[in-house]
Tab-separated table of C-alpha atoms and ligand atoms in Angstrom:
chain	number	residue	atom	x	y	z
A	1169	UNK	CA	56.436	-11.136	-30.802
A	1170	UNK	CA	56.263	-9.658	-27.327
A	1171	UNK	CA	53.348	-10.722	-25.109
A	1172	UNK	CA	51.277	-7.734	-23.899
A	1173	UNK	CA	50.125	-8.200	-20.336
A	1174	UNK	CA	47.596	-5.439	-19.422
A	1175	UNK	CA	47.384	-4.478	-15.731
A	1176	UNK	CA	44.639	-6.289	-13.800
A	1177	UNK	CA	41.786	-3.768	-13.221
A	1178	UNK	CA	40.911	-3.036	-9.589
A	1179	UNK	CA	38.118	-5.341	-8.476
A	1180	UNK	CA	35.291	-4.193	-6.175
A	1181	UNK	CA	33.451	-6.635	-3.975
A	1182	UNK	CA	29.863	-7.577	-4.767
A	1183	UNK	CA	29.328	-8.079	-1.041
A	1184	UNK	CA	30.975	-4.814	0.013
A	1185	UNK	CA	29.659	-2.670	-2.841
A	1186	UNK	CA	29.892	1.154	-2.875
A	1187	UNK	CA	26.551	1.626	-1.146
A	1188	UNK	CA	27.429	-0.822	1.626
A	1189	UNK	CA	30.828	0.804	2.197
A	1190	UNK	CA	29.258	4.257	2.382
A	1191	UNK	CA	26.618	2.983	4.827
A	1192	UNK	CA	29.284	1.472	7.118
A	1193	UNK	CA	31.175	4.783	7.056
A	1194	UNK	CA	27.996	6.760	7.741
A	1195	UNK	CA	27.130	4.517	10.711
A	1196	UNK	CA	30.694	4.772	12.024
A	1197	UNK	CA	30.659	8.562	11.764
A	1198	UNK	CA	27.226	9.217	13.271
A	1199	UNK	CA	26.335	6.284	15.546
A	1200	UNK	CA	22.697	6.372	14.386
A	1201	UNK	CA	20.774	4.072	12.097
A	1202	UNK	CA	19.227	5.332	8.882
A	1203	UNK	CA	15.568	6.244	8.933
A	1204	UNK	CA	13.767	6.872	5.657
A	1205	UNK	CA	10.429	6.751	3.882
A	1206	UNK	CA	9.217	4.673	0.890
A	1207	UNK	CA	9.293	0.883	0.517
A	1208	UNK	CA	11.954	-1.781	-0.015
A	1209	UNK	CA	14.415	-0.743	-2.728
A	1210	UNK	CA	16.040	-4.115	-3.252
A	1211	UNK	CA	14.798	-6.198	-6.187
A	1212	UNK	CA	12.459	-9.001	-5.157
A	1213	UNK	CA	10.128	-11.176	-7.277
A	1214	UNK	CA	7.224	-8.980	-8.303
A	1215	UNK	CA	4.313	-8.624	-10.723
A	1216	UNK	CA	6.827	-7.848	-13.516
A	1217	UNK	CA	7.789	-11.527	-13.335
A	1218	UNK	CA	4.310	-12.588	-14.477
A	1219	UNK	CA	2.716	-12.375	-17.931
A	1220	UNK	CA	-0.868	-12.751	-19.109
A	1221	UNK	CA	-1.484	-15.318	-21.815
A	1222	UNK	CA	-4.385	-13.531	-23.542
A	1223	UNK	CA	-7.034	-15.352	-25.556
A	1224	UNK	CA	-6.490	-17.653	-28.556
A	1225	UNK	CA	-8.550	-20.588	-29.852
A	1226	UNK	CA	-9.367	-22.022	-26.453
A	1227	UNK	CA	-10.317	-18.590	-25.018
A	1228	UNK	CA	-12.425	-15.986	-26.795
A	1229	UNK	CA	-11.448	-12.298	-26.305
A	1230	UNK	CA	-13.947	-9.476	-25.764
A	1231	UNK	CA	-14.242	-6.551	-28.158
A	1232	UNK	CA	-12.657	-3.435	-26.649
A	1233	UNK	CA	-15.207	-0.769	-27.522
A	1234	UNK	CA	-18.430	-2.769	-27.644
A	1235	UNK	CA	-18.375	-5.424	-24.986
A	1236	UNK	CA	-18.643	-4.510	-21.344
A	1237	UNK	CA	-15.947	-5.311	-18.846
A	1238	UNK	CA	-17.054	-4.387	-15.334
A	1239	UNK	CA	-14.502	-2.883	-12.930
A	1240	UNK	CA	-16.709	-2.279	-9.886
A	1241	UNK	CA	-16.258	-3.884	-6.492
A	1242	UNK	CA	-18.316	-4.138	-3.300
A	1243	UNK	CA	-16.333	-4.195	-0.078
A	1244	UNK	CA	-17.699	-5.248	3.292
A	1245	UNK	CA	-20.643	-7.408	2.279
A	1246	UNK	CA	-20.105	-9.953	5.088
A	1247	UNK	CA	-21.633	-8.196	8.127
A	1248	UNK	CA	-21.897	-4.443	7.454
A	1249	UNK	CA	-25.347	-2.989	6.808
A	1250	UNK	CA	-23.755	-0.457	4.434
A	1251	UNK	CA	-21.074	-2.131	2.308
A	1252	UNK	CA	-18.932	0.102	0.116
A	1253	UNK	CA	-19.444	0.267	-3.634
A	1254	UNK	CA	-16.467	1.428	-5.730
A	1255	UNK	CA	-16.296	2.008	-9.494
A	1256	UNK	CA	-12.718	0.832	-9.651
A	1257	UNK	CA	-10.913	-1.747	-7.497
A	1258	UNK	CA	-7.957	0.627	-6.966
A	1259	UNK	CA	-8.203	2.309	-3.551
A	1260	UNK	CA	-5.947	4.849	-1.851
A	1261	UNK	CA	-3.999	3.367	1.069
A	1262	UNK	CA	-3.856	4.858	4.564
A	1263	UNK	CA	-1.277	7.611	4.858
A	1264	UNK	CA	-1.222	9.773	7.925
A	1265	UNK	CA	-1.885	13.441	8.274
A	1266	UNK	CA	1.411	14.395	9.867
A	1267	UNK	CA	3.445	12.324	7.465
A	1268	UNK	CA	1.565	14.104	4.667
A	1269	UNK	CA	0.483	17.736	4.511
A	1270	UNK	CA	-3.169	18.747	4.769
A	1271	UNK	CA	-3.078	19.730	1.073
A	1272	UNK	CA	-1.769	16.298	0.094
A	1273	UNK	CA	-4.534	14.568	2.069
A	1274	UNK	CA	-7.089	16.822	0.408
A	1275	UNK	CA	-5.655	16.031	-3.051
A	1276	UNK	CA	-5.908	12.299	-2.359
A	1277	UNK	CA	-9.544	12.709	-1.312
A	1278	UNK	CA	-10.386	14.790	-4.372
A	1279	UNK	CA	-8.687	12.399	-6.811
A	1280	UNK	CA	-10.258	9.290	-5.279
A	1281	UNK	CA	-13.703	10.885	-5.339
A	1282	UNK	CA	-13.489	11.831	-9.041
A	1283	UNK	CA	-12.376	8.265	-9.836
A	1284	UNK	CA	-15.181	6.718	-7.757
A	1285	UNK	CA	-12.969	5.052	-5.188
A	1286	UNK	CA	-12.094	5.334	-1.506
A	1287	UNK	CA	-9.279	6.966	0.371
A	1288	UNK	CA	-8.033	6.187	3.881
A	1289	UNK	CA	-6.929	8.251	6.902
A	1290	UNK	CA	-3.780	7.099	8.751
A	1291	UNK	CA	-1.872	7.310	12.006
A	1292	UNK	CA	-2.869	10.743	13.241
A	1293	UNK	CA	-6.608	10.983	12.755
A	1294	UNK	CA	-9.127	12.410	10.334
A	1295	UNK	CA	-8.897	15.991	9.067
A	1296	UNK	CA	-11.955	17.987	8.072
A	1297	UNK	CA	-10.611	18.715	4.591
A	1298	UNK	CA	-9.968	15.021	4.007
A	1299	UNK	CA	-13.464	14.041	5.173
A	1300	UNK	CA	-14.980	16.899	3.205
A	1301	UNK	CA	-13.318	15.970	-0.080
A	1302	UNK	CA	-13.574	12.179	0.150
A	1303	UNK	CA	-16.813	10.621	-0.933
A	1304	UNK	CA	-15.766	7.319	0.616
A	1305	UNK	CA	-13.351	7.545	3.536
A	1306	UNK	CA	-11.896	4.617	5.468
A	1307	UNK	CA	-10.855	5.509	9.026
A	1308	UNK	CA	-7.823	3.775	10.434
A	1309	UNK	CA	-7.889	2.478	13.990
A	1310	UNK	CA	-4.240	2.096	14.962
A	1311	UNK	CA	-2.136	0.838	17.869
A	1312	UNK	CA	-1.093	4.436	18.611
A	1313	UNK	CA	-4.723	5.614	18.886
A	1314	UNK	CA	-3.469	9.034	17.711
A	1315	UNK	CA	-6.453	11.144	16.705
A	1316	UNK	CA	-8.913	8.347	17.548
A	1317	UNK	CA	-12.360	9.356	18.688
A	1318	UNK	CA	-15.848	7.803	18.424
A	1319	UNK	CA	-17.184	10.832	16.540
A	1320	UNK	CA	-14.787	10.172	13.659
A	1321	UNK	CA	-15.578	6.444	13.728
A	1322	UNK	CA	-19.167	7.448	12.949
A	1323	UNK	CA	-18.100	10.029	10.316
A	1324	UNK	CA	-16.219	7.315	8.386
A	1325	UNK	CA	-17.611	5.003	5.712
A	1326	UNK	CA	-15.517	2.037	6.876
A	1327	UNK	CA	-13.062	1.285	9.682
A	1328	UNK	CA	-9.640	-0.251	9.123
A	1329	UNK	CA	-8.005	-1.855	12.153
A	1330	UNK	CA	-4.283	-1.670	11.502
A	1331	UNK	CA	-2.395	-4.662	12.872
A	1332	UNK	CA	0.647	-4.173	10.655
A	1333	UNK	CA	2.214	-2.703	7.537
A	1334	UNK	CA	4.241	-4.481	4.842
A	1335	UNK	CA	7.192	-2.119	5.213
A	1336	UNK	CA	7.512	-3.028	8.912
A	1337	UNK	CA	5.514	-6.031	10.122
A	1338	UNK	CA	6.003	-6.087	13.879
A	1339	UNK	CA	7.110	-2.450	14.034
A	1340	UNK	CA	5.425	0.793	15.023
A	1341	UNK	CA	5.173	4.144	13.253
A	1342	UNK	CA	7.492	7.108	13.558
A	1343	UNK	CA	6.917	10.793	13.162
A	1344	UNK	CA	9.946	12.888	13.950
A	1345	UNK	CA	9.811	16.169	15.815
A	1346	UNK	CA	10.442	18.315	12.715
A	1347	UNK	CA	6.949	17.438	11.467
A	1348	UNK	CA	5.021	17.853	14.724
A	1349	UNK	CA	3.403	21.227	14.010
A	1350	UNK	CA	0.793	22.787	16.324
A	1351	UNK	CA	-2.011	21.161	14.356
A	1352	UNK	CA	-0.396	17.699	14.221
A	1353	UNK	CA	0.402	17.917	17.959
A	1354	UNK	CA	-3.158	18.916	18.807
A	1355	UNK	CA	-4.701	16.066	16.801
A	1356	UNK	CA	-2.399	13.541	18.461
A	1357	UNK	CA	-2.676	15.158	21.923
A	1358	UNK	CA	1.111	15.087	22.228
A	1359	UNK	CA	3.700	17.865	22.620
A	1360	UNK	CA	4.901	19.832	19.600
A	1361	UNK	CA	8.374	19.219	18.160
A	1362	UNK	CA	9.042	15.918	19.993
A	1363	UNK	CA	9.721	12.633	18.117
A	1364	UNK	CA	6.737	10.270	18.229
A	1365	UNK	CA	7.162	6.523	18.070
A	1366	UNK	CA	3.869	4.681	17.838
A	1367	UNK	CA	3.240	1.343	19.525
A	1368	UNK	CA	3.990	-1.782	17.493
A	1369	UNK	CA	1.026	-3.663	18.966
A	1370	UNK	CA	-2.428	-2.584	19.963
A	1371	UNK	CA	-2.960	-2.084	23.701
A	1372	UNK	CA	-6.598	-3.259	23.455
A	1373	UNK	CA	-5.945	-6.867	22.482
A	1374	UNK	CA	-3.273	-9.514	22.675
A	1375	UNK	CA	-4.695	-12.096	20.254
A	1376	UNK	CA	-7.544	-12.995	17.903
A	1377	UNK	CA	-10.058	-13.646	20.704
A	1378	UNK	CA	-9.758	-10.131	22.117
A	1379	UNK	CA	-9.645	-8.734	18.577
A	1380	UNK	CA	-13.064	-10.260	18.014
A	1381	UNK	CA	-14.349	-8.384	21.079
A	1382	UNK	CA	-12.783	-5.149	19.797
A	1383	UNK	CA	-14.497	-5.579	16.440
A	1384	UNK	CA	-17.849	-6.122	18.165
A	1385	UNK	CA	-17.255	-2.935	20.153
A	1386	UNK	CA	-16.549	-0.986	16.943
A	1387	UNK	CA	-19.663	-2.453	15.333
A	1388	UNK	CA	-21.776	-1.412	18.326
A	1389	UNK	CA	-20.394	2.156	18.194
A	1390	UNK	CA	-21.261	2.384	14.498
A	1391	UNK	CA	-24.585	0.469	14.655
A	1392	UNK	CA	-23.266	-2.379	12.449
A	1393	UNK	CA	-23.370	0.043	9.494
A	1394	UNK	CA	-19.692	0.233	8.535
A	1395	UNK	CA	-17.484	-2.458	7.059
A	1396	UNK	CA	-14.573	-3.378	9.328
A	1397	UNK	CA	-11.255	-4.035	7.594
A	1398	UNK	CA	-8.192	-5.605	9.198
A	1399	UNK	CA	-4.833	-4.556	7.739
A	1400	UNK	CA	-1.881	-6.931	8.109
A	1401	UNK	CA	1.736	-6.728	7.008
A	1402	UNK	CA	2.909	-9.557	4.758
A	1403	UNK	CA	4.489	-11.919	7.266
A	1404	UNK	CA	2.406	-15.104	7.694
A	1405	UNK	CA	-0.426	-14.370	5.270
A	1406	UNK	CA	-2.179	-17.755	5.478
A	1407	UNK	CA	-2.575	-17.738	9.259
A	1408	UNK	CA	-3.043	-13.991	9.637
A	1409	UNK	CA	-5.813	-13.951	7.036
A	1410	UNK	CA	-7.518	-16.934	8.656
A	1411	UNK	CA	-7.324	-15.273	12.086
A	1412	UNK	CA	-8.622	-11.958	10.725
A	1413	UNK	CA	-11.618	-13.806	9.260
A	1414	UNK	CA	-12.147	-15.639	12.556
A	1415	UNK	CA	-12.050	-12.350	14.451
A	1416	UNK	CA	-14.913	-11.103	12.265
A	1417	UNK	CA	-13.332	-8.912	9.571
A	1418	UNK	CA	-15.424	-7.904	6.561
A	1419	UNK	CA	-12.292	-7.126	4.548
A	1420	UNK	CA	-8.625	-8.119	4.871
A	1421	UNK	CA	-5.981	-5.646	3.694
A	1422	UNK	CA	-2.677	-7.371	2.982
A	1423	UNK	CA	0.411	-5.193	2.521
A	1424	UNK	CA	3.616	-6.756	1.117
A	1425	UNK	CA	7.231	-5.762	1.872
A	1426	UNK	CA	7.520	-3.321	-1.018
A	1427	UNK	CA	4.766	-1.287	0.642
A	1428	UNK	CA	5.676	2.313	1.392
A	1429	UNK	CA	6.077	3.894	4.810
A	1430	UNK	CA	6.470	7.492	5.923
A	1431	UNK	CA	9.456	6.746	8.171
A	1432	UNK	CA	11.072	3.505	9.310
A	1433	UNK	CA	14.574	2.143	9.840
A	1434	UNK	CA	16.113	1.198	6.471
A	1435	UNK	CA	17.281	-2.124	7.921
A	1436	UNK	CA	13.664	-2.947	8.817
A	1437	UNK	CA	12.219	-1.965	5.424
A	1438	UNK	CA	14.758	-4.034	3.531
A	1439	UNK	CA	14.948	-7.130	5.755
A	1440	UNK	CA	11.572	-7.850	7.332
A	1441	UNK	CA	8.442	-9.183	5.633
A	1442	UNK	CA	7.554	-11.025	2.447
A	1443	UNK	CA	7.283	-9.732	-1.129
A	1444	UNK	CA	3.737	-8.816	-2.138
A	1445	UNK	CA	3.746	-11.520	-4.804
A	1446	UNK	CA	4.486	-14.204	-2.214
A	1447	UNK	CA	1.651	-13.065	0.079
A	1448	UNK	CA	-1.373	-13.248	-2.198
A	1449	UNK	CA	-1.845	-16.960	-2.865
A	1450	UNK	CA	-1.518	-18.054	0.785
A	1451	UNK	CA	-4.065	-15.398	1.810
A	1452	UNK	CA	-6.472	-16.476	-0.943
A	1453	UNK	CA	-5.936	-20.106	0.067
A	1454	UNK	CA	-6.903	-19.254	3.658
A	1455	UNK	CA	-10.100	-17.577	2.419
A	1456	UNK	CA	-10.893	-20.548	0.190
A	1457	UNK	CA	-10.238	-23.060	2.987
A	1458	UNK	CA	-12.727	-21.159	5.139
A	1459	UNK	CA	-15.279	-20.868	2.293
A	1460	UNK	CA	-14.851	-17.084	2.491
A	1461	UNK	CA	-13.183	-16.150	-0.799
A	1462	UNK	CA	-15.188	-13.231	-2.316
A	1463	UNK	CA	-17.308	-13.120	0.869
A	1464	UNK	CA	-14.553	-11.510	2.922
A	1465	UNK	CA	-12.837	-9.266	0.401
A	1466	UNK	CA	-9.057	-9.118	0.026
A	1467	UNK	CA	-7.289	-5.827	-0.731
A	1468	UNK	CA	-3.628	-6.211	-1.716
A	1469	UNK	CA	-0.981	-3.479	-1.592
A	1470	UNK	CA	2.775	-3.044	-1.825
A	1471	UNK	CA	4.387	-1.871	-5.052
A	1472	UNK	CA	1.285	-1.536	-7.267
A	1473	UNK	CA	2.114	0.831	-10.152
A	1474	UNK	CA	0.062	0.065	-13.255
A	1475	UNK	CA	-3.118	-1.500	-14.585
A	1476	UNK	CA	-1.093	-4.629	-15.309
A	1477	UNK	CA	-0.140	-4.915	-11.617
A	1478	UNK	CA	-3.803	-4.442	-10.688
A	1479	UNK	CA	-4.935	-7.127	-13.152
A	1480	UNK	CA	-2.262	-9.547	-11.897
A	1481	UNK	CA	-3.190	-9.041	-8.235
A	1482	UNK	CA	-6.853	-9.609	-9.094
A	1483	UNK	CA	-6.053	-12.663	-11.231
A	1484	UNK	CA	-4.259	-14.160	-8.218
A	1485	UNK	CA	-7.451	-13.749	-6.195
A	1486	UNK	CA	-7.514	-10.234	-4.715
A	1487	UNK	CA	-10.784	-8.274	-4.863
A	1488	UNK	CA	-9.109	-4.870	-4.932
A	1489	UNK	CA	-5.744	-3.195	-4.486
A	1490	UNK	CA	-4.486	-0.157	-2.572
A	1491	UNK	CA	-1.816	2.300	-3.665
A	1492	UNK	CA	0.309	4.622	-1.545
A	1493	UNK	CA	3.618	5.540	-3.202
A	1494	UNK	CA	2.186	5.620	-6.729
A	1495	UNK	CA	-0.600	7.964	-5.594
A	1496	UNK	CA	2.004	10.305	-4.089
A	1497	UNK	CA	3.980	10.265	-7.357
A	1498	UNK	CA	0.776	11.034	-9.286
A	1499	UNK	CA	0.123	14.127	-7.151
A	1500	UNK	CA	3.726	15.348	-7.555
A	1501	UNK	CA	6.103	13.492	-5.228
A	1502	UNK	CA	9.717	13.245	-6.476
A	1503	UNK	CA	8.844	15.391	-9.500
A	1504	UNK	CA	11.974	16.240	-11.593
A	1505	UNK	CA	10.898	19.895	-11.694
A	1506	UNK	CA	12.256	20.220	-8.125
A	1507	UNK	CA	15.598	18.641	-9.119
A	1508	UNK	CA	17.752	21.607	-8.033
A	1509	UNK	CA	16.240	21.452	-4.550
A	1510	UNK	CA	16.560	17.682	-4.327
A	1511	UNK	CA	20.249	18.156	-5.182
A	1512	UNK	CA	20.593	20.664	-2.326
A	1513	UNK	CA	19.218	17.960	-0.023
A	1514	UNK	CA	21.911	15.609	-1.322
A	1515	UNK	CA	19.605	13.496	-3.463
A	1516	UNK	CA	17.856	13.428	-6.819
A	1517	UNK	CA	14.272	13.228	-8.127
A	1518	UNK	CA	13.144	9.612	-7.931
A	1519	UNK	CA	15.394	8.803	-4.992
A	1520	UNK	CA	14.218	11.356	-2.413
A	1521	UNK	CA	13.048	9.391	0.622
A	1522	UNK	CA	13.973	11.515	3.661
A	1523	UNK	CA	10.285	12.164	4.143
A	1524	UNK	CA	10.658	12.218	7.930
A	1525	UNK	CA	12.707	15.430	7.740
A	1526	UNK	CA	9.741	17.455	6.534
A	1527	UNK	CA	11.736	19.328	3.851
A	1528	UNK	CA	9.935	17.881	0.813
A	1529	UNK	CA	10.358	20.369	-2.083
A	1530	UNK	CA	7.106	19.084	-3.628
A	1531	UNK	CA	5.151	20.108	-0.505
A	1532	UNK	CA	3.711	16.623	0.108
A	1533	UNK	CA	5.580	14.951	3.002
A	1534	UNK	CA	5.927	18.138	5.006
A	1535	UNK	CA	4.180	20.367	7.517
A	1536	UNK	CA	6.189	23.467	6.511
A	1537	UNK	CA	3.570	26.113	5.655
A	1538	UNK	CA	5.638	27.565	2.780
A	1539	UNK	CA	6.468	24.201	1.174
A	1540	UNK	CA	2.876	22.980	1.616
A	1541	UNK	CA	1.619	25.879	-0.504
A	1542	UNK	CA	3.481	24.452	-3.510
A	1543	UNK	CA	0.901	21.692	-3.854
A	1544	UNK	CA	-2.384	22.777	-5.395
A	1545	UNK	CA	-4.869	20.189	-4.070
A	1546	UNK	CA	-7.331	20.728	-6.915
A	1547	UNK	CA	-4.805	20.212	-9.740
A	1548	UNK	CA	-3.088	17.391	-7.825
A	1549	UNK	CA	-6.454	15.691	-7.264
A	1550	UNK	CA	-7.116	15.825	-11.004
A	1551	UNK	CA	-3.747	14.228	-11.734
A	1552	UNK	CA	-4.528	11.403	-9.327
A	1553	UNK	CA	-7.952	10.897	-10.928
A	1554	UNK	CA	-6.329	10.702	-14.398
A	1555	UNK	CA	-3.825	8.156	-13.169
A	1556	UNK	CA	-6.534	6.014	-11.532
A	1557	UNK	CA	-8.542	6.178	-14.758
A	1558	UNK	CA	-5.569	5.047	-16.840
A	1559	UNK	CA	-4.819	2.143	-14.506
A	1560	UNK	CA	-8.458	1.045	-14.572
A	1561	UNK	CA	-8.554	1.183	-18.394
A	1562	UNK	CA	-5.289	-0.765	-18.592
A	1563	UNK	CA	-6.606	-3.516	-16.306
A	1564	UNK	CA	-9.828	-3.602	-18.341
A	1565	UNK	CA	-7.875	-3.926	-21.608
A	1566	UNK	CA	-6.020	-6.938	-20.254
A	1567	UNK	CA	-9.191	-8.547	-18.876
A	1568	UNK	CA	-10.945	-8.194	-22.239
A	1569	UNK	CA	-7.956	-9.733	-24.003
A	1570	UNK	CA	-8.338	-12.692	-21.639
A	1571	UNK	CA	-12.057	-12.925	-22.496
A	1572	UNK	CA	-13.297	-11.655	-19.119
A	1573	UNK	CA	-16.356	-9.413	-18.692
A	1574	UNK	CA	-15.404	-8.478	-15.117
A	1575	UNK	CA	-11.955	-7.846	-13.653
A	1576	UNK	CA	-12.852	-10.380	-10.964
A	1577	UNK	CA	-13.128	-13.110	-13.595
A	1578	UNK	CA	-9.374	-12.951	-14.171
A	1579	UNK	CA	-7.805	-16.073	-12.664
A	1580	UNK	CA	-4.418	-17.697	-12.081
A	1581	UNK	CA	-4.929	-19.732	-15.266
A	1582	UNK	CA	-4.553	-16.496	-17.237
A	1583	UNK	CA	-0.967	-16.115	-16.003
A	1584	UNK	CA	2.471	-17.611	-16.497
A	1585	UNK	CA	5.716	-16.788	-14.685
A	1586	UNK	CA	9.053	-15.707	-16.146
A	1587	UNK	CA	11.173	-17.033	-13.288
A	1588	UNK	CA	11.096	-20.063	-11.039
A	1589	UNK	CA	10.853	-17.837	-7.975
A	1590	UNK	CA	7.795	-16.009	-9.268
A	1591	UNK	CA	6.285	-19.306	-10.397
A	1592	UNK	CA	6.660	-20.801	-6.923
A	1593	UNK	CA	5.358	-17.689	-5.173
A	1594	UNK	CA	2.409	-16.947	-7.446
A	1595	UNK	CA	1.638	-20.638	-7.962
A	1596	UNK	CA	1.344	-20.234	-11.740
A	1597	UNK	CA	3.370	-22.295	-14.242
A	1598	UNK	CA	6.768	-21.275	-15.510
A	1599	UNK	CA	6.188	-19.919	-19.059
A	1600	UNK	CA	6.231	-22.677	-21.663
A	1601	UNK	CA	5.840	-25.456	-19.091
A	1602	UNK	CA	3.117	-26.861	-16.874
A	1603	UNK	CA	5.522	-26.813	-13.943
A	1604	UNK	CA	4.952	-24.968	-10.672
A	1605	UNK	CA	7.914	-25.445	-8.328
A	1606	UNK	CA	7.108	-26.357	-4.769
A	1607	UNK	CA	3.388	-26.796	-5.305
A	1608	UNK	CA	1.606	-28.070	-2.231
A	1609	UNK	CA	1.355	-26.487	1.196
A	1610	UNK	CA	2.482	-23.090	2.416
B	1465	FMN	C1	3.814	8.541	3.302
B	1465	FMN	C2	3.193	7.267	3.764
B	1465	FMN	C3	2.500	7.248	4.970
B	1465	FMN	C4	1.909	6.061	5.407
B	1465	FMN	N1	1.179	6.077	6.572
B	1465	FMN	C5	0.521	4.951	6.955
B	1465	FMN	C6	-0.348	4.967	8.076
B	1465	FMN	O1	-0.514	5.973	8.737
B	1465	FMN	N2	-1.002	3.824	8.392
B	1465	FMN	C7	-0.845	2.670	7.647
B	1465	FMN	O2	-1.476	1.659	7.945
B	1465	FMN	N3	-0.035	2.634	6.586
B	1465	FMN	C8	0.634	3.741	6.211
B	1465	FMN	N4	1.393	3.720	5.079
B	1465	FMN	C9	1.447	2.480	4.260
B	1465	FMN	C10	0.336	2.479	3.221
B	1465	FMN	O3	-0.925	2.450	3.826
B	1465	FMN	C11	0.404	1.269	2.291
B	1465	FMN	O4	0.372	0.094	3.069
B	1465	FMN	C12	1.637	1.237	1.382
B	1465	FMN	O5	2.036	2.540	1.047
B	1465	FMN	C13	1.305	0.451	0.125
B	1465	FMN	O6	2.426	0.270	-0.684
B	1465	FMN	P1	2.823	1.239	-1.909
B	1465	FMN	O7	3.293	2.489	-1.282
B	1465	FMN	O8	3.906	0.518	-2.600
B	1465	FMN	O9	1.611	1.445	-2.750
B	1465	FMN	C14	2.025	4.875	4.627
B	1465	FMN	C15	2.726	4.910	3.422
B	1465	FMN	C16	3.294	6.081	2.983
B	1465	FMN	C17	4.024	6.071	1.663
């Protein structure tokens, strides 16, 4: 019998995979690094790696249709005379006018208002349509100071001092010339059509002591009425949270590495910062060590997609969450109905991330007057409201199954982890064991 020896199939490298090879060739051909929008695309430990246990004999579940499970949250109760009350703990994250069209900002305001939650301005200032359609609007105070003025500080319901973003801790914003329309240029008091790179650190302070003075200044301007948030990128969450509390924050916003961005270097998005899951427990620990957990509220963002993600973030100790990318998808971003046009741009629905180019077929990440018209802010706002409602109901369903009459009563004990990495990061036991790897110290 003859021995059949089939040819050895060609073997591709796991290190030099097709994407990596193409990226090397692209860099060699152009000499420029890749800039893109959205968050980290690599797989990192995330909320999917956690499961709720639900109730059994030792825990008694709540009846879905008869027993109440509260979803409300109050933000800014530490110092502000007028804290914010929200019906759902899912807020809309800061996304700039400039990165997004005026219609998109309006849609976000409309959707958040129907759902009883807040929306947030961004790098580039506050637009009238956004203020007009947002019942509760958080005004970002950024290193760039684009669009910053005391009048808008007073028109806001809360102020968010942006120290960093999860997609790029230590990096500044970018808005490329294609998107600097007359209106965007006027609001930022910068020339039209020229690339804008925002500062990576705030010129008004160099450390927590000066930040404290800045916060006092903002409180004076707004008569101590408005809650002051501090937003940090997920880098050193224990120390950054502690320092934000020391500086006088009412609320800490913590954004993990999966967090979206309008435009940043791909190498930055994928290689700097910590996964959202790894950020929450150290931040909560800092609040607990200072006796401030639930007194200074914690908002977590970066890759939140469903009511399960919301419930898991809250069970780990967050008071609320913020969504960026998911809100854009809800209003129509990357919708398959624009597939032919995505293909013309060399991409496909679900992967389109060249938001900095301003050619978005869905009319969301653009300032092109014709493309912008494609987004109906009223219908898009309704879609966002539906999505927020579904996520809230999902989180409520899980909380009831765990026997909790408020989403805030969810706790780490309700969770187990599917992997050792998630177990170590979330500080909950590996499923089927009582083991938490690496417990003790951050
Ligand atoms: C299009 C876009 C624009 C953004 N602009 C800002 C901004 O101006 N200021 C800011 O602090 N964060 C900005 N972010 C980050 C969000 O506030 C938020 O941290 C992040 O999107 C949360 O992660 P998620 O997108 O996975 O929900 C932006 C994000 C996106 C997607």
